[in-house]
Amino acid sequence: MLPRGLPGKRAETLDPNWDGPPYNPKDDGPPYKPEHDGTRSESLFTPNQTAGSAPPNTNSFKVTILADSNRDGKVDIAGSTDLAGKETWTAESGALFLANIVDTDRRCSSQITGSCADKLADIFFLGTTLPEKPGLDPKIAENEPWSDSGWRDWFDGLSESEKATYNEWREKFNEYLKAYEKVRNTDQRISACHDSSDDILRNSTYLAPLLTTPNPELSDSAIGSITVADKTAASNVRLFQKTAGQWTFISSNYTFKAEDLKAGLELGIDGRDVRRPGGWDGKVRVEFKVQDGEKVVKDSVELRVAPVLTQHHGQPLKQLLTATGDGGDDQQRFIKELGDISGKAGLQTPVRVIETSNCFRNDEIWAQDFFEPGYMSIPGSNGPVSIHIMIRSAQNDRRAGRKVFQDLRSNTVGAVQHLAGGVTTDSTGNLETVPPYENNGKTYPAGRAVMGSAGKRPFMMDFLDAQETQSPIELDTSWLAAQHTDEFMQFLPVESERGWVMMVNDPLAGLEILQKAQQDAHGSEPAVFRPKSPTDGDRWRVTNTIDELLNVTNFASFQKSCADQIEENVNIIKRETGITNAEIIRMPSLFQVYRNEAWQYAGAKPKPLTDEEKPKPLTDRNLKAFSAKYGLRLTATNAARSTIRSIPRLPRGPESNRNSSQLKIPRSRVASDGMIFLKPARRPKS
């Protein structure tokens, strides 16, 4: 299946950036059983490519190892289509293989327990050695008090030699704690256990084929070997041989017998990891050597692990995901309504609710912020062979990200992380994907990632760069409180030549609606309106009239400044993709300054702002400096029907309305009255 909006010729011309058709997500199948291997693995190993099917060599002693170097889903051992350029992987040609990081039968995931997945069983620490804990002289240690208040008196009572001994021990103990934490660090080790973290093949579905040509004229004393040239690459891949229907792990010192070499070897390769920034680039050179008597002949083939790609909204929707947060009534109602929507949409897989009530922040309902659904895909003889990949946000202190390893992995789903000290811009709500397109001679069959920055490039962009496929586009989101692209921009599928459009917020259009209503003598009408929710508190209703709102100091100029910021980002997307104004949907919206007195709520007595907090005249020049202090928050969107109907941003808290979308696909939902419920505003960082 080709990406929407791209002509069918892409599959024939083998575009340089084409790493196989886009992934078409599948529902998880039943628990894995060994007997499943036969049928499913045949998608890569087909009857017409078995190792013994090639015509025998006549006189020459020559060895050849082949992979799917032309990316047509088959290894051509009888012909020559996989010979050209097979020893050098390029964007145009070269075989791909998968990082087999699924968790068959949840062998690893089931061993993650504790509050917010903070306890790992020993299976995650195989091959690691704990540092030795330094001991303290029992005569000194036995009377050391636990309380801080008594410790100083105790220490002062020690002799000088005892103090020196204690200080020396304390220094060693601190080093021990650092070493222990490094080895036992939950966030670092939680990704260490998966299907390919050892040498046991649990699911052959994800092996990529390697075949050697038969050599029937070899002598019975001939021997052979398969090795990976680079040490780093060798540590990141596994090789297996299939004989009599069974797969056997091939170590670096494994020796093949003449019988196998004469018939030709049927091999499979998978990866233990993905492409990493500053680390392994995913390339592997597999070398095949045969010795017969004094003659030694070699051949090689180069492959590369498939990139981790983010999903775009042109791909089929299979399942909705959300999180529990603190389990409050408003979120429970949202989860129920989301389930109803899922059923009405005909989705066969129920909504997946991730338990996050114990994840440090009790309000962790932002499923779209702590992970991003992605995939890996390689060509197969019966279509793409793919794996779901859940990408954890690059935020060390966002504990909810651990849940992708505990809750979401399965026979067909893996997870990755690129941990770093990411802040709000590294939340994956700031990660969107432009659907496939061609522009200025460049083609992006898997689309392109989009992230916003605020003076510093998000760490996640390094990981995306390392995949060398979706070439992330960097926007400027420094002017927003949450600093996320999905606060003002989205890409949606349509039936057109391009296959998609871009939707952006338009503050000037929102302002014009209010101004037009005022001109038409409707200034005394409420500026915004929505129905009351059963979980709303007393402060659910905005009381501002249109006249009151338009009379707020700098309200109009503020909307203009926000519109200018949006347009700068729109121009970046235009330049990168070639999209035209006719392909941009502009949604009427309004913005406000955080903690601004503009919006008044029924029953609320707003706390007076200090002179420093009160709104000041805004210009394009000082907008960023102003918003850096206060942050900007999306306030309302979509003036529906003939009356002005939109949703204000309510304050965060127990009485605030959180019944707005937090989905990965799509980002918004449309209510029966035509209003679009955007995701809740986030509390700005202090």
PDB file of C-alpha atoms in Angstrom, residues 117-251:
ATOM      1  CA  ALA A 117       6.655   0.738  36.972  1.00  0.00           C
ATOM      2  CA  ASP A 118       9.562   1.484  39.314  1.00  0.00           C
ATOM      3  CA  LYS A 119      10.476  -2.100  40.289  1.00  0.00           C
ATOM      4  CA  LEU A 120      12.338  -4.386  37.901  1.00  0.00           C
ATOM      5  CA  ALA A 121      12.913  -8.103  38.368  1.00  0.00           C
ATOM      6  CA  ASP A 122      16.334  -9.708  38.010  1.00  0.00           C
ATOM      7  CA  ILE A 123      15.624 -10.499  34.349  1.00  0.00           C
ATOM      8  CA  PHE A 124      16.436  -6.851  33.580  1.00  0.00           C
ATOM      9  CA  PHE A 125      19.892  -7.103  35.120  1.00  0.00           C
ATOM     10  CA  LEU A 126      21.245 -10.254  33.507  1.00  0.00           C
ATOM     11  CA  GLY A 127      24.918  -9.819  32.736  1.00  0.00           C
ATOM     12  CA  THR A 128      25.336  -6.882  35.094  1.00  0.00           C
ATOM     13  CA  THR A 129      27.457  -6.937  38.244  1.00  0.00           C
ATOM     14  CA  LEU A 130      26.478  -4.947  41.296  1.00  0.00           C
ATOM     15  CA  PRO A 131      29.249  -2.863  42.859  1.00  0.00           C
ATOM     16  CA  GLU A 132      30.666  -4.071  46.159  1.00  0.00           C
ATOM     17  CA  LYS A 133      29.255  -2.286  49.171  1.00  0.00           C
ATOM     18  CA  PRO A 134      32.003  -0.883  51.428  1.00  0.00           C
ATOM     19  CA  GLY A 135      31.848  -1.887  55.059  1.00  0.00           C
ATOM     20  CA  LEU A 136      32.326   0.268  58.161  1.00  0.00           C
ATOM     21  CA  ASP A 137      33.970  -0.905  61.361  1.00  0.00           C
ATOM     22  CA  PRO A 138      31.052  -2.281  63.427  1.00  0.00           C
ATOM     23  CA  LYS A 139      32.447  -0.590  66.529  1.00  0.00           C
ATOM     24  CA  ILE A 140      31.973   2.767  64.813  1.00  0.00           C
ATOM     25  CA  ALA A 141      28.743   1.979  62.988  1.00  0.00           C
ATOM     26  CA  GLU A 142      26.797   0.337  65.834  1.00  0.00           C
ATOM     27  CA  ASN A 143      25.967   3.589  67.633  1.00  0.00           C
ATOM     28  CA  GLU A 144      25.496   5.881  64.632  1.00  0.00           C
ATOM     29  CA  PRO A 145      22.087   7.568  65.091  1.00  0.00           C
ATOM     30  CA  TRP A 146      19.501   7.699  62.289  1.00  0.00           C
ATOM     31  CA  SER A 147      18.286  11.184  63.164  1.00  0.00           C
ATOM     32  CA  ASP A 148      20.075  14.267  61.899  1.00  0.00           C
ATOM     33  CA  SER A 149      19.648  15.988  65.241  1.00  0.00           C
ATOM     34  CA  GLY A 150      21.763  13.430  67.114  1.00  0.00           C
ATOM     35  CA  TRP A 151      24.305  12.734  64.408  1.00  0.00           C
ATOM     36  CA  ARG A 152      26.535  15.757  65.037  1.00  0.00           C
ATOM     37  CA  ASP A 153      26.900  14.964  68.753  1.00  0.00           C
ATOM     38  CA  TRP A 154      27.690  11.343  67.898  1.00  0.00           C
ATOM     39  CA  PHE A 155      30.302  12.297  65.309  1.00  0.00           C
ATOM     40  CA  ASP A 156      31.942  14.850  67.627  1.00  0.00           C
ATOM     41  CA  GLY A 157      32.285  12.095  70.212  1.00  0.00           C
ATOM     42  CA  LEU A 158      34.455   9.948  67.922  1.00  0.00           C
ATOM     43  CA  SER A 159      38.206   9.927  68.202  1.00  0.00           C
ATOM     44  CA  GLU A 160      40.252  11.583  65.464  1.00  0.00           C
ATOM     45  CA  SER A 161      41.223   8.211  63.992  1.00  0.00           C
ATOM     46  CA  GLU A 162      37.589   7.074  64.057  1.00  0.00           C
ATOM     47  CA  LYS A 163      36.523  10.283  62.314  1.00  0.00           C
ATOM     48  CA  ALA A 164      39.138   9.726  59.626  1.00  0.00           C
ATOM     49  CA  THR A 165      37.979   6.124  59.203  1.00  0.00           C
ATOM     50  CA  TYR A 166      34.352   7.213  59.009  1.00  0.00           C
ATOM     51  CA  ASN A 167      35.052   9.975  56.469  1.00  0.00           C
ATOM     52  CA  GLU A 168      37.023   7.582  54.298  1.00  0.00           C
ATOM     53  CA  TRP A 169      34.164   5.066  54.453  1.00  0.00           C
ATOM     54  CA  ARG A 170      31.582   7.760  53.702  1.00  0.00           C
ATOM     55  CA  GLU A 171      33.468   8.806  50.559  1.00  0.00           C
ATOM     56  CA  LYS A 172      33.613   5.185  49.365  1.00  0.00           C
ATOM     57  CA  PHE A 173      29.948   4.682  50.255  1.00  0.00           C
ATOM     58  CA  ASN A 174      28.900   7.716  48.207  1.00  0.00           C
ATOM     59  CA  GLU A 175      30.799   6.321  45.221  1.00  0.00           C
ATOM     60  CA  TYR A 176      29.089   2.992  45.803  1.00  0.00           C
ATOM     61  CA  LEU A 177      25.664   4.645  45.782  1.00  0.00           C
ATOM     62  CA  LYS A 178      26.439   6.350  42.485  1.00  0.00           C
ATOM     63  CA  ALA A 179      27.653   3.106  40.933  1.00  0.00           C
ATOM     64  CA  TYR A 180      24.698   1.168  42.332  1.00  0.00           C
ATOM     65  CA  GLU A 181      22.237   3.710  40.990  1.00  0.00           C
ATOM     66  CA  LYS A 182      23.889   3.578  37.584  1.00  0.00           C
ATOM     67  CA  VAL A 183      23.541  -0.195  37.429  1.00  0.00           C
ATOM     68  CA  ARG A 184      20.108  -0.458  39.016  1.00  0.00           C
ATOM     69  CA  ASN A 185      18.636   2.731  37.515  1.00  0.00           C
ATOM     70  CA  THR A 186      15.058   1.876  36.611  1.00  0.00           C
ATOM     71  CA  ASP A 187      14.736   4.312  33.730  1.00  0.00           C
ATOM     72  CA  GLN A 188      17.985   3.160  32.153  1.00  0.00           C
ATOM     73  CA  ARG A 189      17.349  -0.572  32.600  1.00  0.00           C
ATOM     74  CA  ILE A 190      13.621  -0.763  31.851  1.00  0.00           C
ATOM     75  CA  SER A 191      14.327  -1.060  28.120  1.00  0.00           C
ATOM     76  CA  ALA A 192      17.009  -3.748  28.599  1.00  0.00           C
ATOM     77  CA  CYS A 193      14.688  -6.760  28.384  1.00  0.00           C
ATOM     78  CA  HIS A 194      12.928  -7.736  25.141  1.00  0.00           C
ATOM     79  CA  ASP A 195      12.872 -10.567  22.622  1.00  0.00           C
ATOM     80  CA  SER A 196      16.389 -10.008  21.295  1.00  0.00           C
ATOM     81  CA  SER A 197      18.083  -9.125  24.588  1.00  0.00           C
ATOM     82  CA  ASP A 198      19.395 -12.706  24.718  1.00  0.00           C
ATOM     83  CA  ASP A 199      20.178 -15.367  22.094  1.00  0.00           C
ATOM     84  CA  ILE A 200      16.846 -17.204  22.151  1.00  0.00           C
ATOM     85  CA  LEU A 201      14.562 -16.800  19.138  1.00  0.00           C
ATOM     86  CA  ARG A 202      11.009 -16.461  20.426  1.00  0.00           C
ATOM     87  CA  ASN A 203       9.327 -15.171  17.305  1.00  0.00           C
ATOM     88  CA  SER A 204      10.802 -15.745  13.841  1.00  0.00           C
ATOM     89  CA  THR A 205       8.276 -13.390  12.259  1.00  0.00           C
ATOM     90  CA  TYR A 206      10.730 -10.544  12.417  1.00  0.00           C
ATOM     91  CA  LEU A 207      13.815 -12.236  10.947  1.00  0.00           C
ATOM     92  CA  ALA A 208      15.076 -10.812   7.651  1.00  0.00           C
ATOM     93  CA  PRO A 209      16.383 -13.459   5.213  1.00  0.00           C
ATOM     94  CA  LEU A 210      19.996 -14.132   4.225  1.00  0.00           C
ATOM     95  CA  LEU A 211      20.845 -16.957   1.798  1.00  0.00           C
ATOM     96  CA  THR A 212      24.038 -18.410   0.416  1.00  0.00           C
ATOM     97  CA  THR A 213      24.281 -20.027  -3.009  1.00  0.00           C
ATOM     98  CA  PRO A 214      24.710 -23.821  -3.067  1.00  0.00           C
ATOM     99  CA  ASN A 215      28.214 -25.219  -3.657  1.00  0.00           C
ATOM    100  CA  PRO A 216      27.688 -28.945  -4.384  1.00  0.00           C
ATOM    101  CA  GLU A 217      31.262 -29.405  -5.666  1.00  0.00           C
ATOM    102  CA  LEU A 218      32.900 -28.551  -2.346  1.00  0.00           C
ATOM    103  CA  SER A 219      34.820 -31.363  -0.713  1.00  0.00           C
ATOM    104  CA  ASP A 220      33.578 -33.044   2.416  1.00  0.00           C
ATOM    105  CA  SER A 221      36.289 -31.280   4.412  1.00  0.00           C
ATOM    106  CA  ALA A 222      35.142 -27.771   3.520  1.00  0.00           C
ATOM    107  CA  ILE A 223      34.187 -25.489   6.411  1.00  0.00           C
ATOM    108  CA  GLY A 224      32.554 -22.071   6.550  1.00  0.00           C
ATOM    109  CA  SER A 225      31.732 -19.199   8.880  1.00  0.00           C
ATOM    110  CA  ILE A 226      29.391 -16.218   9.103  1.00  0.00           C
ATOM    111  CA  THR A 227      30.648 -13.153  10.957  1.00  0.00           C
ATOM    112  CA  VAL A 228      29.766  -9.483  11.432  1.00  0.00           C
ATOM    113  CA  ALA A 229      32.696  -7.240  10.598  1.00  0.00           C
ATOM    114  CA  ASP A 230      32.340  -4.383  13.109  1.00  0.00           C
ATOM    115  CA  LYS A 231      32.413  -5.050  16.855  1.00  0.00           C
ATOM    116  CA  THR A 232      29.681  -2.509  17.630  1.00  0.00           C
ATOM    117  CA  ALA A 233      27.455  -3.851  14.867  1.00  0.00           C
ATOM    118  CA  ALA A 234      28.087  -7.430  15.997  1.00  0.00           C
ATOM    119  CA  SER A 235      26.861  -6.595  19.502  1.00  0.00           C
ATOM    120  CA  ASN A 236      23.630  -5.179  18.098  1.00  0.00           C
ATOM    121  CA  VAL A 237      22.477  -8.019  15.840  1.00  0.00           C
ATOM    122  CA  ARG A 238      21.674 -11.727  16.019  1.00  0.00           C
ATOM    123  CA  LEU A 239      22.133 -14.359  13.304  1.00  0.00           C
ATOM    124  CA  PHE A 240      20.257 -17.654  13.058  1.00  0.00           C
ATOM    125  CA  GLN A 241      20.398 -20.696  10.779  1.00  0.00           C
ATOM    126  CA  LYS A 242      17.340 -22.710   9.821  1.00  0.00           C
ATOM    127  CA  THR A 243      17.792 -26.471   9.490  1.00  0.00           C
ATOM    128  CA  ALA A 244      15.027 -29.074   9.490  1.00  0.00           C
ATOM    129  CA  GLY A 245      12.507 -26.357  10.292  1.00  0.00           C
ATOM    130  CA  GLN A 246      14.329 -25.189  13.434  1.00  0.00           C
ATOM    131  CA  TRP A 247      16.255 -21.964  14.014  1.00  0.00           C
ATOM    132  CA  THR A 248      19.655 -22.087  15.725  1.00  0.00           C
ATOM    133  CA  PHE A 249      21.611 -19.092  17.035  1.00  0.00           C
ATOM    134  CA  ILE A 250      24.903 -18.566  15.194  1.00  0.00           C
ATOM    135  CA  SER A 251      27.756 -17.348  17.385  1.00  0.00           C
TER     136      SER A 251
END
